[in-house]
Tab-separated table of C-alpha atoms in Angstrom:
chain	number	residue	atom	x	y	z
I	70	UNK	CA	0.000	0.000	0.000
I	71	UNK	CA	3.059	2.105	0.485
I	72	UNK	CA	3.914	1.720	-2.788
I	73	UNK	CA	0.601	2.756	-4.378
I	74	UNK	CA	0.459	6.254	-1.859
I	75	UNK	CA	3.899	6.844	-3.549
I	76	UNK	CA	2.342	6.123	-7.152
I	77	UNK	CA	-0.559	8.867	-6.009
I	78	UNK	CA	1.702	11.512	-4.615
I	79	UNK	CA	3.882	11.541	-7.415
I	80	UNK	CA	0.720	12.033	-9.633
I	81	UNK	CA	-0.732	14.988	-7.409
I	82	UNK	CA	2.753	16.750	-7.773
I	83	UNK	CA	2.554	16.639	-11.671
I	84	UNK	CA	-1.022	17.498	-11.604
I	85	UNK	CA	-0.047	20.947	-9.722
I	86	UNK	CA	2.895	21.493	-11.929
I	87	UNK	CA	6.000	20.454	-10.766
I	88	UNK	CA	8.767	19.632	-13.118
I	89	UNK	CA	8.366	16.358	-13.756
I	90	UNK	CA	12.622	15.530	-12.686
I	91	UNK	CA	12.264	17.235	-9.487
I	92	UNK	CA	9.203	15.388	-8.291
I	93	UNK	CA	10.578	11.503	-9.501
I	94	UNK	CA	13.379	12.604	-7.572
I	95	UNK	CA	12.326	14.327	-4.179
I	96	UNK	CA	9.425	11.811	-3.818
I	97	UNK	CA	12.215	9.030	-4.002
I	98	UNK	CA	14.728	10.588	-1.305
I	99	UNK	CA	11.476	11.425	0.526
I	100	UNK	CA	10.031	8.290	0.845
I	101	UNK	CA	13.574	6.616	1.414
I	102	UNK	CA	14.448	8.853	4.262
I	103	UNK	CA	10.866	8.365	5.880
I	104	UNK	CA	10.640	4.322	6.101
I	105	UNK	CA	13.192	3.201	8.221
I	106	UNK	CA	13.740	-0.419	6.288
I	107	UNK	CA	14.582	1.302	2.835
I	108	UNK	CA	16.945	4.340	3.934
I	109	UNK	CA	19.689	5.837	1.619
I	110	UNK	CA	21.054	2.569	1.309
I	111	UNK	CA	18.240	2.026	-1.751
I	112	UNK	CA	20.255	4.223	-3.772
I	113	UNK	CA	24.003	2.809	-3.813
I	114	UNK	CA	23.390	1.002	-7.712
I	115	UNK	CA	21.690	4.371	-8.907
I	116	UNK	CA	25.168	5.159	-10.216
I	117	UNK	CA	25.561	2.562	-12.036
I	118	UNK	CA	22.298	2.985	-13.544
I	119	UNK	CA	22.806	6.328	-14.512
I	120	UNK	CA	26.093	5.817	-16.228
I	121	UNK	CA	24.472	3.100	-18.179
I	122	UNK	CA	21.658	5.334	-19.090
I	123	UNK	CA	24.681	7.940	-20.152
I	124	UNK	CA	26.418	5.110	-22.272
I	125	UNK	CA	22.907	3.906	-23.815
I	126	UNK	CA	23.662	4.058	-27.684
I	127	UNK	CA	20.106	3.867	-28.307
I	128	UNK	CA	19.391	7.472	-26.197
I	129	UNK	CA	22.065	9.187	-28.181
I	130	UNK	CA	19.498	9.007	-31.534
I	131	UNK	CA	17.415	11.273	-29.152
I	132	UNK	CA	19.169	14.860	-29.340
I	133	UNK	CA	20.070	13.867	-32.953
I	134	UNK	CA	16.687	13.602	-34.321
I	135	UNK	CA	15.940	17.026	-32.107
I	136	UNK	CA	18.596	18.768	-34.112
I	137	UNK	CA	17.660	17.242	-37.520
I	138	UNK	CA	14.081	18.849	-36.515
I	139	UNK	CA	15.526	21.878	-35.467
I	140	UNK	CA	17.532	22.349	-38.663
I	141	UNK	CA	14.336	21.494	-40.493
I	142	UNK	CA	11.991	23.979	-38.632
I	143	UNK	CA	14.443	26.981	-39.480
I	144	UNK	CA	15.037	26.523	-42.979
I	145	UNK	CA	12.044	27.454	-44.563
I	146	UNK	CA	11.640	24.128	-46.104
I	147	UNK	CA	7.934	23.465	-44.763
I	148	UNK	CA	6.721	26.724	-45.957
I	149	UNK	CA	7.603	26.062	-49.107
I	150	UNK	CA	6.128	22.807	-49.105
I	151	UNK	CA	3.105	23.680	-47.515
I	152	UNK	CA	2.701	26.432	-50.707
I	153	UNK	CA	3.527	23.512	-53.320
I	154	UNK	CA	0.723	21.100	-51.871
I	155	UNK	CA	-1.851	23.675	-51.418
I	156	UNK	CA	-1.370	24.429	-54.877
I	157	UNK	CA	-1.773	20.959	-55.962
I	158	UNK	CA	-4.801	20.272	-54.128
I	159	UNK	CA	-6.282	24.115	-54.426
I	160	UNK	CA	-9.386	22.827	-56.740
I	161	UNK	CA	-10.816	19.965	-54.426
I	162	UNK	CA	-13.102	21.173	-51.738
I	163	UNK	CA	-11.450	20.146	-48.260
I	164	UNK	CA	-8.009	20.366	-50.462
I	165	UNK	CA	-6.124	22.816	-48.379
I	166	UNK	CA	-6.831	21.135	-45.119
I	167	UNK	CA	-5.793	18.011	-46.948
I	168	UNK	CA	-2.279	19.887	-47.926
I	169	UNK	CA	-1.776	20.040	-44.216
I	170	UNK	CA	-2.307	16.571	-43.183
I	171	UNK	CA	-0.022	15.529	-45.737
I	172	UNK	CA	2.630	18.107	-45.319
I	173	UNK	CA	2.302	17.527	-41.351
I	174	UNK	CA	3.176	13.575	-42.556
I	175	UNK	CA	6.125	14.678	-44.092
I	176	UNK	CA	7.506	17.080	-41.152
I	177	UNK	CA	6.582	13.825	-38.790
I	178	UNK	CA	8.726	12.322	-41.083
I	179	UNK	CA	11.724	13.982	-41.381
I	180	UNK	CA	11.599	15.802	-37.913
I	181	UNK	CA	9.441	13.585	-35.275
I	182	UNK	CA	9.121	17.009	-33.130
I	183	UNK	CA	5.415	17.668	-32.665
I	184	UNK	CA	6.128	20.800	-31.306
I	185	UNK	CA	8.289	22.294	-34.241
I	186	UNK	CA	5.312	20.795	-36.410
I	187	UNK	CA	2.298	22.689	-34.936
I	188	UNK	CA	4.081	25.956	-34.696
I	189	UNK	CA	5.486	25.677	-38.130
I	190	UNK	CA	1.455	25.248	-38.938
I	191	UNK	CA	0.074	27.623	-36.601
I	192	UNK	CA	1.692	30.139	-38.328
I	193	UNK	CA	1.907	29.185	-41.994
I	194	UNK	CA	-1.125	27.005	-42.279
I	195	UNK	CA	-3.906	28.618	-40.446
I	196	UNK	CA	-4.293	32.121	-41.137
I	197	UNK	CA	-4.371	30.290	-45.014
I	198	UNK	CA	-7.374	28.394	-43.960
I	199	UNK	CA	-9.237	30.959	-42.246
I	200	UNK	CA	-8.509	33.690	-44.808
I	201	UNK	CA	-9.877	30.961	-47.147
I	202	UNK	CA	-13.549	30.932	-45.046
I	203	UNK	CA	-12.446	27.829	-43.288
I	204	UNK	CA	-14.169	26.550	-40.192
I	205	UNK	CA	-12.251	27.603	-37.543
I	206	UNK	CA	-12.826	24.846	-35.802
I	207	UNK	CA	-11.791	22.357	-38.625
I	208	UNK	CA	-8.423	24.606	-39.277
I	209	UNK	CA	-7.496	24.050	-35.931
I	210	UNK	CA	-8.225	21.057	-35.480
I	211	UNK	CA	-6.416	19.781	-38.852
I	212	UNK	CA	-3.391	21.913	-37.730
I	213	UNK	CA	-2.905	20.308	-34.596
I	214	UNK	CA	-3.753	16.776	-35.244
I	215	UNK	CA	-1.179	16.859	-38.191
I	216	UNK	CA	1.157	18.236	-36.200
I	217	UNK	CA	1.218	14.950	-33.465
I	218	UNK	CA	1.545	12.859	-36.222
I	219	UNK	CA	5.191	12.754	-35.239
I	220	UNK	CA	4.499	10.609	-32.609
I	221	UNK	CA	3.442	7.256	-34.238
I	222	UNK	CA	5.097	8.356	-37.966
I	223	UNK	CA	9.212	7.165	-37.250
I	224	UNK	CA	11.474	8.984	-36.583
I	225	UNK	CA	9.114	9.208	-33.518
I	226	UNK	CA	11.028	10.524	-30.030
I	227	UNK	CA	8.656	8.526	-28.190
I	228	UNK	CA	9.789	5.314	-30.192
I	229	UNK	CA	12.632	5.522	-29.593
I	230	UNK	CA	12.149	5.720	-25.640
I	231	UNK	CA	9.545	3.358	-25.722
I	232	UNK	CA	12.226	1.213	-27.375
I	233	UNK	CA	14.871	1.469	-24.152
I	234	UNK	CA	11.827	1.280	-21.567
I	235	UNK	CA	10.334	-1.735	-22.444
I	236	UNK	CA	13.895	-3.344	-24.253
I	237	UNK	CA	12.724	-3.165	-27.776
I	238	UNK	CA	14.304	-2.944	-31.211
I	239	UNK	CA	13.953	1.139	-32.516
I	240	UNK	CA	14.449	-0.209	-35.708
I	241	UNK	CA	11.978	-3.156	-35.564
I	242	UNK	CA	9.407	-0.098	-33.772
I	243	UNK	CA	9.739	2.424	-36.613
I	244	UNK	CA	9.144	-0.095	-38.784
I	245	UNK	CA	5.874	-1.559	-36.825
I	246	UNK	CA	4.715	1.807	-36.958
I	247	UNK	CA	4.152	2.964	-40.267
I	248	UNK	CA	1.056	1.647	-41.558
I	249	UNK	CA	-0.112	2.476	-38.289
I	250	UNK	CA	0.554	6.301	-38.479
I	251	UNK	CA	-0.728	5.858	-42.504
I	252	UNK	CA	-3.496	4.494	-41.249
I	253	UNK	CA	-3.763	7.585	-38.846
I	254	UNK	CA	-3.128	9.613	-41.892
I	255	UNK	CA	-6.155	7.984	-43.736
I	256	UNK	CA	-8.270	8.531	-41.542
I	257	UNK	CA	-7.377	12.071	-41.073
I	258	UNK	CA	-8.237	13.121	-44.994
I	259	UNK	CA	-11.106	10.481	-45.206
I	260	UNK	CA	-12.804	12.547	-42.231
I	261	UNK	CA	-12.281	15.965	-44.313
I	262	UNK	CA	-13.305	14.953	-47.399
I	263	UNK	CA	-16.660	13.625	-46.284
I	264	UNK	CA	-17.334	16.256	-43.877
I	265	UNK	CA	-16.362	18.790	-46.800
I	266	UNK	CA	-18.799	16.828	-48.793
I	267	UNK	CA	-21.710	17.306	-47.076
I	268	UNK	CA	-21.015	20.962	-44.860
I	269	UNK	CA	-19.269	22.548	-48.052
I	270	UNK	CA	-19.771	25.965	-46.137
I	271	UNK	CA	-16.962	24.823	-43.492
I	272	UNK	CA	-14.498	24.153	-46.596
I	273	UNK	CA	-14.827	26.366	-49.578
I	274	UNK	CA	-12.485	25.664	-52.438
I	275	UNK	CA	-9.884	28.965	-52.083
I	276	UNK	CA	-9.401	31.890	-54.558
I	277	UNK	CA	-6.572	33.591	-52.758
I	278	UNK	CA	-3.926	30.115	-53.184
I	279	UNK	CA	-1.238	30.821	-55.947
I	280	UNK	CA	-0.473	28.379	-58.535
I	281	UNK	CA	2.906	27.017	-58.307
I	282	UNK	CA	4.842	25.534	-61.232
I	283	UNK	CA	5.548	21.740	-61.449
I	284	UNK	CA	9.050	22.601	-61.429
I	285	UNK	CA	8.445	24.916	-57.940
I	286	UNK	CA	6.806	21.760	-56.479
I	287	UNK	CA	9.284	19.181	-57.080
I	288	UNK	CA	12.223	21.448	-55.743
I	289	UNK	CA	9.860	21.558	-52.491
I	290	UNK	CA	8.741	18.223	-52.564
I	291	UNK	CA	11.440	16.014	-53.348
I	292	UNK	CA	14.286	17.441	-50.744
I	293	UNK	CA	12.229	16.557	-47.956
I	294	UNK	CA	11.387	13.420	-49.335
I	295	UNK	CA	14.569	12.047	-49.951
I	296	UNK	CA	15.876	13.282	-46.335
I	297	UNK	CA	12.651	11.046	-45.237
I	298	UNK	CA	13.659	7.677	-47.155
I	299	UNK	CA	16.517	8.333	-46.370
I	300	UNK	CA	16.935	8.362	-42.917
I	301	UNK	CA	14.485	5.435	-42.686
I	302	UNK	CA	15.196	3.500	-45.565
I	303	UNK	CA	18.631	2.989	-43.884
I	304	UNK	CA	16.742	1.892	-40.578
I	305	UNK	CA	14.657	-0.170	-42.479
I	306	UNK	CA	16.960	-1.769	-44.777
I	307	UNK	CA	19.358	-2.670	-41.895
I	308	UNK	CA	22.300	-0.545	-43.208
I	309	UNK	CA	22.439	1.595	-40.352
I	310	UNK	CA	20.834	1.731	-36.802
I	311	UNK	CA	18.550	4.269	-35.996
I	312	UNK	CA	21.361	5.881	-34.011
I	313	UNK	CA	23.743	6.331	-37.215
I	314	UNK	CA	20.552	6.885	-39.299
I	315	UNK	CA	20.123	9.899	-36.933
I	316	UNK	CA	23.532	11.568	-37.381
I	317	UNK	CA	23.175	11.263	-41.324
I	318	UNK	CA	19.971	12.938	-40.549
I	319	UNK	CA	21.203	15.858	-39.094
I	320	UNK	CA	23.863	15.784	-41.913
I	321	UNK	CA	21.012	15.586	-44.522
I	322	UNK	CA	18.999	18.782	-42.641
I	323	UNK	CA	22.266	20.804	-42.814
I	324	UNK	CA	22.824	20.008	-46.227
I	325	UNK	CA	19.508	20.919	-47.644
I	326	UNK	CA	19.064	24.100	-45.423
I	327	UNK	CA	22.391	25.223	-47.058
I	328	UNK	CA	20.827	24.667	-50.565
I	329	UNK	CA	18.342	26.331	-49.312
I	330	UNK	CA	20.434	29.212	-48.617
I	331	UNK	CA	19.335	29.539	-44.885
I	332	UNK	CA	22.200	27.826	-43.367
I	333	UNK	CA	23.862	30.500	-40.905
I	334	UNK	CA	25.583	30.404	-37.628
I	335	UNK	CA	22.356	31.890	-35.976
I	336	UNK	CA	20.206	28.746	-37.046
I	337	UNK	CA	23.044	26.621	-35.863
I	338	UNK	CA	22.816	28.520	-32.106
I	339	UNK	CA	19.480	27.827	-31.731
I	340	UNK	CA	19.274	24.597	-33.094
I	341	UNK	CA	22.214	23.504	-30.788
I	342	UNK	CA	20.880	25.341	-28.052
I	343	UNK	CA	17.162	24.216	-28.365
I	344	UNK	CA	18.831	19.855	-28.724
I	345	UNK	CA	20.525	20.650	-25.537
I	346	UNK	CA	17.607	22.054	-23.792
I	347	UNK	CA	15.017	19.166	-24.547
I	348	UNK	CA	17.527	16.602	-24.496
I	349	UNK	CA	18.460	17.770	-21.011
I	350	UNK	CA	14.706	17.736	-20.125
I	351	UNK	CA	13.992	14.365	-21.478
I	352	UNK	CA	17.448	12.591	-20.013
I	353	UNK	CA	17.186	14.639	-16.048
I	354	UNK	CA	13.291	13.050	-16.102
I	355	UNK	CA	14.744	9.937	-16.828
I	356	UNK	CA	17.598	9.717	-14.352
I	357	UNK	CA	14.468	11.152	-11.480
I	358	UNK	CA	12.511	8.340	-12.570
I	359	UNK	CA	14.889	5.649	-12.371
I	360	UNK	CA	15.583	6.510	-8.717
I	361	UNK	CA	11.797	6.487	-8.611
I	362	UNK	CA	11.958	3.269	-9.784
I	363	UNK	CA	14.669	1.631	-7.223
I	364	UNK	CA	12.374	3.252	-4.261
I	365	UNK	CA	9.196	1.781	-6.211
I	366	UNK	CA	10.057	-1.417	-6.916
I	367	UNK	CA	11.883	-2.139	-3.126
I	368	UNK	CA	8.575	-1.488	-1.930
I	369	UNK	CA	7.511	-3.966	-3.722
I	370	UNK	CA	5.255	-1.661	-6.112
I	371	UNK	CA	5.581	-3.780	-8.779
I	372	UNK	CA	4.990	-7.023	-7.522
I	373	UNK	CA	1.395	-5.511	-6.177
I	374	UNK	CA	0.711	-4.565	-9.829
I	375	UNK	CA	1.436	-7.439	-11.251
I	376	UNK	CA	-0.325	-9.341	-8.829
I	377	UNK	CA	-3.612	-7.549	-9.834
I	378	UNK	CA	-3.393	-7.929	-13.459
I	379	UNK	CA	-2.552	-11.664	-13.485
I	380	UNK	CA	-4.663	-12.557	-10.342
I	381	UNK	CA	-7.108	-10.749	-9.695
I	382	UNK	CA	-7.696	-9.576	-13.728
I	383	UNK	CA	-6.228	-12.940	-15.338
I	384	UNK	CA	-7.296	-12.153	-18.607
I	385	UNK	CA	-4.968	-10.297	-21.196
I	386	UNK	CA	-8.071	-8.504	-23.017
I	387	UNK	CA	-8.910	-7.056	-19.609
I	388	UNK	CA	-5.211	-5.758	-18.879
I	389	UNK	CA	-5.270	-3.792	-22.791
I	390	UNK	CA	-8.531	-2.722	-22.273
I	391	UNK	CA	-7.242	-0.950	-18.251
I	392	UNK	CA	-3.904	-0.310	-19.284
I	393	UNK	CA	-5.210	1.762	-22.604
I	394	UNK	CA	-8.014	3.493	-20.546
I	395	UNK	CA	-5.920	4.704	-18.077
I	396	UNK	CA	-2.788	5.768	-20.294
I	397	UNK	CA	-5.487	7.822	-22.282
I	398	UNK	CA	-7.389	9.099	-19.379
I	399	UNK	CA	-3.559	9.929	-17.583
I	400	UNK	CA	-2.877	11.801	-21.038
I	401	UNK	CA	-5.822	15.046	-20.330
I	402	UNK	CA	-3.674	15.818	-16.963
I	403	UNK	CA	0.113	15.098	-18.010
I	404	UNK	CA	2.289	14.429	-21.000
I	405	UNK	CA	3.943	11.741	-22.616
I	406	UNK	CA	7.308	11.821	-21.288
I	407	UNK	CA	5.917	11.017	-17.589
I	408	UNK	CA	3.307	8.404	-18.402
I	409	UNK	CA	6.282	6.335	-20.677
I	410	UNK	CA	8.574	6.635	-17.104
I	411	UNK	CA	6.139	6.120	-14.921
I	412	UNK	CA	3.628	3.928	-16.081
I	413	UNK	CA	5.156	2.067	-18.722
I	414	UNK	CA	7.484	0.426	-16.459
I	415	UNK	CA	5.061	-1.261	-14.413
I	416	UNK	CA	3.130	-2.162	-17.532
I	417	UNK	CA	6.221	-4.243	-18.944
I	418	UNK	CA	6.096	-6.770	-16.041
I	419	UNK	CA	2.370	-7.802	-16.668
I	420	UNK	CA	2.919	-7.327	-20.281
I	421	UNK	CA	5.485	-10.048	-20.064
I	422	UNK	CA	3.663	-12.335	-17.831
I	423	UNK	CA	0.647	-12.311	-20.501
I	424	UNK	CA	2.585	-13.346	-23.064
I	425	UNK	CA	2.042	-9.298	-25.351
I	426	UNK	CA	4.688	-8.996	-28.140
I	427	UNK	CA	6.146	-6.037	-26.833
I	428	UNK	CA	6.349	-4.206	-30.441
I	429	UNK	CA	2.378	-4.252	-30.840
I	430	UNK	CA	1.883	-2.852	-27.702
I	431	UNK	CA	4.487	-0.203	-27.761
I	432	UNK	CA	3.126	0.921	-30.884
I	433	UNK	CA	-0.341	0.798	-29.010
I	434	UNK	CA	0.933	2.631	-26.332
I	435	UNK	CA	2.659	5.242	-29.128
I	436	UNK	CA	-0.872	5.830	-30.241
I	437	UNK	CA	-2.698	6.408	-27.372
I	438	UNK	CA	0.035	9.055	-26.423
I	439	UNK	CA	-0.722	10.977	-29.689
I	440	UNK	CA	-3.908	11.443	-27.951
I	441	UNK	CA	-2.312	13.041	-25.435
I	442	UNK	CA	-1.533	16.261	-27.056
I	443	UNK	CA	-4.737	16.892	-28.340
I	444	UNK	CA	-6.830	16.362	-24.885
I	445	UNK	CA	-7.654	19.139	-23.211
I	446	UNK	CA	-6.631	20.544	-20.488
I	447	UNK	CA	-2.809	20.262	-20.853
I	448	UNK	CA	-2.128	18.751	-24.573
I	449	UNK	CA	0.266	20.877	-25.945
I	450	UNK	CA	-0.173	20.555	-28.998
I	451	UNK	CA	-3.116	23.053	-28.084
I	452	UNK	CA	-0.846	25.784	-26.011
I	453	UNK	CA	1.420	25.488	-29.110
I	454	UNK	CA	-1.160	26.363	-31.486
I	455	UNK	CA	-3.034	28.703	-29.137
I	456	UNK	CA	0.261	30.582	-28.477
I	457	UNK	CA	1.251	30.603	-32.516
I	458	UNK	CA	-2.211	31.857	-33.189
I	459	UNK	CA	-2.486	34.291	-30.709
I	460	UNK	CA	-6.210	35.840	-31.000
I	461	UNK	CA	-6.451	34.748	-34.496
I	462	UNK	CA	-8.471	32.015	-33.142
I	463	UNK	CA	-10.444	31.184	-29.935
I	464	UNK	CA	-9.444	28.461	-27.525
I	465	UNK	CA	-13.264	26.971	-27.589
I	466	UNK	CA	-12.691	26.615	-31.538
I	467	UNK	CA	-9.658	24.664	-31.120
I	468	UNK	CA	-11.403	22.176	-28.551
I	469	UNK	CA	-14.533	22.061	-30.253
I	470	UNK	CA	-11.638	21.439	-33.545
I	471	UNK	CA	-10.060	18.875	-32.193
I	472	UNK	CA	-12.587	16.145	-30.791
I	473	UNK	CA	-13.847	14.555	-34.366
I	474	UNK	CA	-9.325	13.952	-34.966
I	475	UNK	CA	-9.113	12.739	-31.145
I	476	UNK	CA	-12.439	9.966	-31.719
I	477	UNK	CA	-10.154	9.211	-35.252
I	478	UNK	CA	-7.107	8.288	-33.108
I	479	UNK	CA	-8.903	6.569	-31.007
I	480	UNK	CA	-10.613	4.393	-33.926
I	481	UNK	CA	-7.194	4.155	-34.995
I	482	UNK	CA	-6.019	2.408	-31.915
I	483	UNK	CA	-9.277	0.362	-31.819
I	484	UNK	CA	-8.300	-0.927	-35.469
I	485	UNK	CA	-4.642	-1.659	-34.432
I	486	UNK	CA	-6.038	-3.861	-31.703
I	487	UNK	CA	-8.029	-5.611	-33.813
I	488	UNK	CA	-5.977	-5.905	-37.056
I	489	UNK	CA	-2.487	-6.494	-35.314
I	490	UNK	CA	-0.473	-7.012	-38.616
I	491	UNK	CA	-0.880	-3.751	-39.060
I	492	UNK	CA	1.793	-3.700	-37.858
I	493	UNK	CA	3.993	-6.459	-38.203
I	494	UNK	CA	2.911	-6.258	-41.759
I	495	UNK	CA	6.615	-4.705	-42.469
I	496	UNK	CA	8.836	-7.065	-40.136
């Protein structure tokens, strides 16, 4: 029971706002200073972890991919391509918000940042769509459910630490989850179209979208597509691990920005600058939650879970069914990064005991996550977009915007559970 008022007070802490590090690690010290039979003593191998965290090859694609994004964002390269497709699609009604879904499938692609995505949408993308007599609810709602695409579309940051949580192959995850995010992608422009069809008043075909030459579209189009395949052709081909696929990546973005002609040692501050800030973020949560972890677990936190799932549950439809609820209900009140160090770990136990390939349900748990940045009230995809937007649009549009893309995600995940070669279609 110990163990579970730890689980609760760690939750309450995020729910008020504390950085995520400083509460894995003061609840830990905390609770090992206040029971007697733990004390300090819990901690002496909490070195060794850490240094193996440090030396974990598979971490180091992390701050790579953030740069490659980074690179990406600065360059003008998704303006541009944004222009080319809604020139392309400028005649079908629902076209423009099509242009988005697709170009945010291509920035998931060669980025995996959802932030950089939204933001680079926010501000490109929607005023287009309202000055166009959009819905404003649709626009936003488009804009920020392409944008989290780069959660489930690899190279996916949450893959990848998925991948060293619950001891998985990247490579065989960004694989698993491509038709997945296609899928997600699908669904996405199957849901416009229709709703286009029959409310043509919330998508009007534009008159104010120039026409671009074929020549102007494939010098947008094809850069970013060849970064794309690639950086995971290489994965998926074998030649390279998603670590070396990563650096070539970054290579790739520097490259093309300097075609591009916006390759300058400002760009390169604040792309450096920016890598070191989230990778810091991402690698002190993960060092507060492995002490978490040793305090956790010596309580014997785990053992209690998976006592209830195999026990008193005993049936591996049951444990999905919780484990998916509660991820997605843990998503509206904090983000991904805590729920994949927190909760995923004491998933993995009961996950094993069932008998779960751990690639289908890490790419289960990847798209449930996605959800996470569109539920109100803390998805950030929303503050991004809100704060890109400023009073262009009203926060009750984007949440009224975003349901109808949040019920697709979840349809998506309902599909992936029942059609599992979806994703091992590709292995």
């Amino acid at each position: 029971m110990i163990a579970l008022f730890m689980f609760v007070v760690v939750l309450a802490l995020l729910m008020v706002g504390i950085p995520v590090a400083f509460v894995f690690g003061t609840v830990a010290i905390a609770f090992a200073f206040l029971i007697p039979e733990l004390g300090f003593d819990v901690f002496s191998v909490l070195p060794f972890r850490i240094y193996g965290i440090m030396s974990n090859t598979t971490l180091m694609a992390v701050p790579m991919f953030i740069t490659m994004g980074l690179v990406l964002e600065k360059s003008k390269m998704a303006e541009k391509l944004l222009v080319s497709m809604s020139s392309l699609f400028r005649d079908v009604r629902g076209g423009l918000a099509v242009s988005v879904v697709l170009v945010g499938a291509m920035l998931a692609a060669s980025t995996g940042i959802v932030s950089a995505s939204v933001v680079m949408m926010s501000v490109i993308a929607l005023p287009l769509m309202i000055k166009a007599g959009y819905d404003k609810g649709l626009a936003s709602g488009t804009v920020a459910a392409s944008g989290t695409l780069g959660q489930i579309i690899p190279p996916s940051i949450i893959l990848i630490i998925l991948g060293d949580v619950m001891s998985v192959s990247v490579g065989d995850l960004f694989v698993a989850a491509v038709l997945p995010g296609l899928l997600l992608v699908g669904l996405y422009i199957s849901y416009i179209l229709i709703r286009s069809y029959f409310s043509p008043e919330i998508a009007p075909i534009p008159k104010n979208i120039k026409s671009v030459s074929v020549k102007e579209a494939i010098v947008s189009i094809v850069p970013p597509l060849l970064l794309m395949v690639s950086v995971l052709g290489s994965i998926f081909a074998g030649v390279a691990s998603p670590t070396e696929s990563a650096a070539f990546g970054v290579i790739g973005a520097l490259v093309l920005s300097g075609l591009n002609r916006s390759l300058n040692f400002e760009m390169l501050k604040y792309a450096s600058l920016e890598s070191v800030k989230l990778t810091g973020m991402i690698f002190m949560i993960l060092i507060g939650a492995t002490a978490f972890s040793l305090v956790f677990n010596e309580l014997g936190g785990s053992d209690l879970i998976l006592e209830f799932f195999s026990q008193d549950i005993g049936d591996v439809w049951v444990f999905i069914a919780v484990a998916m609820i509660s991820i997605f209900i843990l998503g509206f009140f904090i983000d991904f990064i805590e729920i994949s160090f927190i909760i995923v770990p004491i998933l993995v136990p009961v996950m094993e005991a069932f008998g779960i390939d751990p690639i289908w349900f890490a790419v289960l748990i990847a798209l449930n996550l996605q959800a996470s940045f569109l539920t109100p009230p803390f998805g950030l995809s929303l503050f991004f977009l809100k704060g890109a937007a400023g009073d262009t649009i009203k926060t009750i549009d984007i949440y009224k915007g975003i349901v109808p893309f949040i019920l697709l995600q979840l349809l998506g995940l309902g599909l992936v559970i029942l059609f599992p070669d979806l994703v091992f279609a590709f292995i």
